[in-house]
XYZ file of N, CA and C in Angstrom:
354
model
N 81.074 93.314 144.911
C 82.020 92.457 144.217
C 81.788 92.547 142.707
N 82.856 92.598 141.949
C 82.711 92.694 140.495
C 82.643 91.334 139.823
N 82.862 90.264 140.583
C 82.812 88.923 140.010
C 81.414 88.350 140.165
N 80.950 87.602 139.171
C 79.615 86.981 139.293
C 79.552 86.068 140.514
N 78.568 86.279 141.344
C 78.418 85.447 142.529
C 79.447 85.751 143.604
N 80.285 86.758 143.413
C 81.287 87.117 144.403
C 82.499 86.216 144.429
N 82.656 85.362 143.417
C 83.796 84.445 143.384
C 84.609 84.668 142.116
N 85.899 84.412 142.214
C 86.757 84.490 141.037
C 86.402 83.376 140.060
N 86.690 83.607 138.800
C 86.436 82.590 137.787
C 87.339 81.379 138.020
N 86.873 80.232 137.591
C 87.676 79.016 137.718
C 88.915 79.137 136.835
N 90.023 78.551 137.251
C 91.234 78.629 136.426
C 91.011 77.958 135.069
N 91.665 78.494 134.058
C 91.522 77.952 132.701
C 92.097 76.542 132.626
N 91.462 75.724 131.820
C 91.928 74.357 131.629
C 93.138 74.393 130.708
N 94.209 73.713 131.096
C 95.425 73.655 130.282
C 95.162 72.837 129.030
N 95.547 73.410 127.893
C 95.397 72.683 126.629
C 96.682 71.929 126.323
N 96.542 70.721 125.795
C 97.758 69.982 125.445
C 98.318 70.511 124.120
N 99.504 70.098 123.792
C 100.227 70.651 122.637
C 99.516 70.372 121.314
N 98.852 69.243 121.188
C 98.160 68.933 119.932
C 96.978 69.880 119.703
N 96.265 70.229 120.761
C 95.144 71.164 120.640
C 95.672 72.550 120.275
N 96.759 72.968 120.921
C 97.367 74.252 120.599
C 97.803 74.302 119.136
N 98.399 73.226 118.666
C 98.875 73.174 117.278
C 97.707 73.244 116.295
N 96.618 72.521 116.584
C 95.440 72.571 115.708
C 94.853 73.975 115.666
N 94.781 74.635 116.816
C 94.270 76.016 116.869
C 95.170 76.959 116.079
N 96.478 76.763 116.199
C 97.431 77.593 115.465
C 97.243 77.450 113.963
N 97.100 76.205 113.506
C 96.913 75.947 112.070
C 95.594 76.557 111.590
N 94.528 76.404 112.375
C 93.226 76.963 111.996
C 93.274 78.492 111.962
N 93.936 79.103 112.933
C 94.043 80.565 112.963
C 94.862 81.076 111.780
N 95.937 80.374 111.469
C 96.773 80.781 110.324
C 95.995 80.667 109.022
N 95.249 79.598 108.862
C 94.440 79.415 107.654
C 93.371 80.506 107.557
N 92.756 80.848 108.681
C 91.734 81.904 108.682
C 92.335 83.253 108.315
N 93.526 83.542 108.826
C 94.192 84.798 108.505
C 94.538 84.874 107.023
N 95.037 83.782 106.478
C 95.385 83.753 105.045
C 94.132 83.886 104.179
N 93.017 83.341 104.631
C 91.776 83.410 103.852
C 91.093 84.773 103.970
N 91.448 85.552 104.987
C 90.773 86.824 105.230
C 91.169 87.918 104.230
N 92.305 87.779 103.584
C 92.759 88.803 102.641
C 91.963 88.695 101.344
N 91.330 89.780 100.908
C 90.539 89.735 99.671
C 91.401 89.406 98.452
N 90.806 88.698 97.499
C 91.529 88.304 96.287
C 92.014 89.504 95.488
N 91.236 90.575 95.479
C 91.632 91.772 94.735
C 92.938 92.339 95.286
N 93.038 92.375 96.612
C 94.257 92.885 97.233
C 95.425 91.939 96.982
N 95.152 90.640 96.982
C 96.195 89.649 96.662
C 96.755 89.870 95.263
N 95.865 90.184 94.319
C 96.318 90.421 92.944
C 97.175 91.674 92.844
N 96.818 92.701 93.602
C 97.584 93.949 93.558
C 98.954 93.771 94.218
N 98.975 93.187 95.397
C 100.224 93.016 96.149
C 101.068 91.884 95.582
N 100.412 90.868 95.121
C 101.101 89.670 94.677
C 100.827 88.548 95.646
N 100.570 87.386 95.125
C 100.159 86.261 95.951
C 101.241 85.863 96.955
N 102.457 85.728 96.483
C 103.547 85.295 97.359
C 103.891 86.368 98.398
N 103.900 87.622 97.984
C 104.204 88.719 98.908
C 103.143 88.818 99.993
N 101.878 88.713 99.608
C 100.806 88.803 100.602
C 100.847 87.615 101.553
N 101.125 86.425 101.038
C 101.217 85.241 101.898
C 102.376 85.377 102.877
N 103.513 85.833 102.390
C 104.684 86.010 103.251
C 104.404 87.052 104.335
N 103.768 88.160 103.961
C 103.440 89.196 104.932
C 102.472 88.712 105.991
N 101.459 87.967 105.580
C 100.483 87.457 106.544
C 101.107 86.420 107.480
N 102.011 85.601 106.950
C 102.694 84.622 107.801
C 103.576 85.351 108.816
N 104.250 86.417 108.385
C 105.067 87.209 109.315
C 104.194 87.840 110.396
N 103.042 88.379 110.001
C 102.102 88.956 110.962
C 101.636 87.894 111.955
N 101.295 86.726 111.446
C 100.848 85.635 112.303
C 101.931 85.266 113.313
N 103.176 85.157 112.870
C 104.272 84.795 113.764
C 104.497 85.880 114.826
N 104.351 87.143 114.434
C 104.490 88.237 115.405
C 103.417 88.140 116.471
N 102.207 87.770 116.084
C 101.104 87.692 117.030
C 101.218 86.497 117.978
N 102.212 85.648 117.799
C 102.440 84.525 118.703
C 103.302 84.936 119.886
N 103.848 86.150 119.859
C 104.733 86.636 120.914
C 103.890 87.292 122.012
N 103.883 86.687 123.197
C 103.031 87.198 124.277
C 103.456 88.590 124.744
N 104.743 88.872 124.717
C 105.213 90.199 125.134
C 104.707 91.268 124.177
N 104.798 90.993 122.884
C 104.287 91.947 121.897
C 102.773 92.096 121.999
N 102.068 91.007 122.247
C 100.609 91.072 122.395
C 100.217 91.926 123.598
N 100.934 91.757 124.703
C 100.646 92.549 125.893
C 100.882 94.031 125.602
N 101.992 94.339 124.955
C 102.307 95.733 124.628
C 101.272 96.305 123.663
N 100.865 95.518 122.673
C 99.858 95.963 121.722
C 98.541 96.282 122.438
N 98.146 95.422 123.360
C 96.907 95.650 124.115
C 97.008 96.929 124.949
N 98.157 97.165 125.559
C 98.345 98.376 126.367
C 98.287 99.620 125.497
N 98.948 99.581 124.344
C 98.953 100.741 123.442
C 97.536 101.029 122.940
N 96.790 99.976 122.606
C 95.405 100.165 122.155
C 94.558 100.750 123.282
N 94.716 100.235 124.497
C 93.978 100.758 125.642
C 94.324 102.229 125.895
N 95.612 102.576 125.808
C 96.019 103.973 125.975
C 95.343 104.858 124.929
N 95.323 104.389 123.682
C 94.680 105.155 122.613
C 93.194 105.345 122.845
N 92.532 104.290 123.301
C 91.093 104.372 123.579
C 90.830 105.364 124.706
N 91.614 105.278 125.772
C 91.434 106.210 126.901
C 91.641 107.656 126.462
N 92.674 107.899 125.660
C 92.948 109.270 125.191
C 91.822 109.789 124.304
N 91.231 108.919 123.481
C 90.138 109.340 122.596
C 88.816 109.526 123.346
N 88.520 108.622 124.269
C 87.251 108.695 124.983
C 87.211 109.832 126.002
N 88.351 110.118 126.610
C 88.401 111.119 127.669
C 89.479 112.159 127.386
N 89.293 112.980 126.344
C 90.340 113.945 125.985
C 90.562 115.014 127.054
N 89.571 115.269 127.893
C 89.697 116.300 128.920
C 90.471 115.833 130.151
N 90.731 114.541 130.266
C 91.377 114.009 131.460
C 92.898 113.961 131.367
N 93.455 114.423 130.273
C 94.910 114.501 130.092
C 95.595 113.153 130.300
N 95.020 112.097 129.743
C 95.629 110.775 129.847
C 96.984 110.731 129.155
N 97.123 111.489 128.088
C 98.388 111.496 127.351
C 99.535 111.922 128.271
N 99.319 112.982 129.047
C 100.350 113.458 129.971
C 100.601 112.443 131.086
N 99.520 111.839 131.617
C 99.686 110.833 132.664
C 100.478 109.634 132.163
N 100.161 109.184 130.960
C 100.856 108.031 130.392
C 102.328 108.364 130.180
N 102.608 109.572 129.712
C 103.995 109.997 129.516
C 104.749 109.982 130.840
N 104.125 110.474 131.908
C 104.772 110.468 133.222
C 105.013 109.042 133.702
N 104.030 108.171 133.508
C 104.200 106.774 133.918
C 105.340 106.116 133.166
N 105.428 106.359 131.859
C 106.509 105.782 131.064
C 107.860 106.322 131.510
N 107.933 107.608 131.821
C 109.215 108.200 132.198
C 109.694 107.689 133.554
N 108.766 107.242 134.412
C 109.143 106.713 135.729
C 109.435 105.214 135.691
N 109.099 104.571 134.602
C 109.261 103.122 134.507
C 110.744 102.740 134.461
N 111.132 101.838 135.340
C 112.514 101.348 135.373
C 112.866 100.666 134.057
N 111.923 99.920 133.512
C 112.139 99.220 132.246
C 112.437 100.212 131.120
N 111.676 101.283 131.061
C 111.862 102.287 130.015
C 113.202 102.986 130.201
N 113.555 103.333 131.437
C 114.833 104.006 131.676
C 116.001 103.115 131.276
N 115.955 101.843 131.635
C 117.026 100.921 131.257
C 117.090 100.756 129.749
N 115.918 100.663 129.125
C 115.846 100.543 127.672
C 116.428 101.780 127.006
N 116.155 102.938 127.573
C 116.651 104.201 127.030
C 118.171 104.285 127.152
N 118.716 103.828 128.279
C 120.162 103.860 128.479
C 120.894 102.979 127.474
N 120.302 101.831 127.131
C 120.980 100.887 126.250
C 120.713 101.146 124.774
N 119.997 102.212 124.452
C 119.713 102.518 123.056
C 120.272 103.889 122.697
N 120.073 104.275 121.471
C 120.518 105.574 121.000
C 119.431 106.629 121.144
N 118.283 106.251 121.705
C 117.172 107.192 121.837
C 117.424 108.172 122.968
N 116.714 109.260 122.906
C 116.775 110.263 123.967
C 115.413 110.347 124.630
N 115.351 111.059 125.750
C 114.078 111.217 126.449
C 113.064 111.938 125.574
N 113.506 112.869 124.741
C 112.577 113.578 123.863
C 111.993 112.634 122.806
N 112.770 111.635 122.361
C 112.244 110.642 121.434
C 111.095 109.874 122.072
N 111.251 109.548 123.341
C 110.221 108.818 124.061
C 108.944 109.647 124.163
N 109.081 110.933 124.436
C 107.914 111.799 124.544
C 107.213 111.939 123.200
N 107.941 111.985 122.097
C 107.338 112.127 120.776
C 106.564 110.896 120.373
N 106.962 109.743 120.887
C 106.324 108.478 120.532
C 104.901 108.433 121.028
N 104.603 109.098 122.115
C 103.271 109.024 122.714
C 102.357 110.010 122.138
C-alpha cells in the first residue's frame, strides 16, 4: 500500500469563507511584496502592481491551475526521461482527447498547430 498505515488520508476540513478571504489577502500581499524594488523601478510601480494582481487573479482559476500543473509535469517527465519518448506519447494522448478534438473544431487551429505546441 502506498498510503501510510494502509489507509487513505482523512478528508480535508472545509474552510469557511472568512478564512478563505484572509488567506487570499495574505497571499496577494505576499505576491506583491515578492517583487524586488529594483524591478519595480524599472517596470514602474503601477504597471508591476497591475501585472501581479492579474497574475494573482489568474492563479485563482482551478482549471488553469490544473492545466498548469499538467504542463509542468509533462515538461519534467520529458526532461528527466528523454529516452522514453514522452513527448510523442503526450502528443498521441492529446490527439485522442475528445476535449482537444472539440476545442480544435471550434477554433481556427489545425492539427499541426496542436503538434507544434508540444
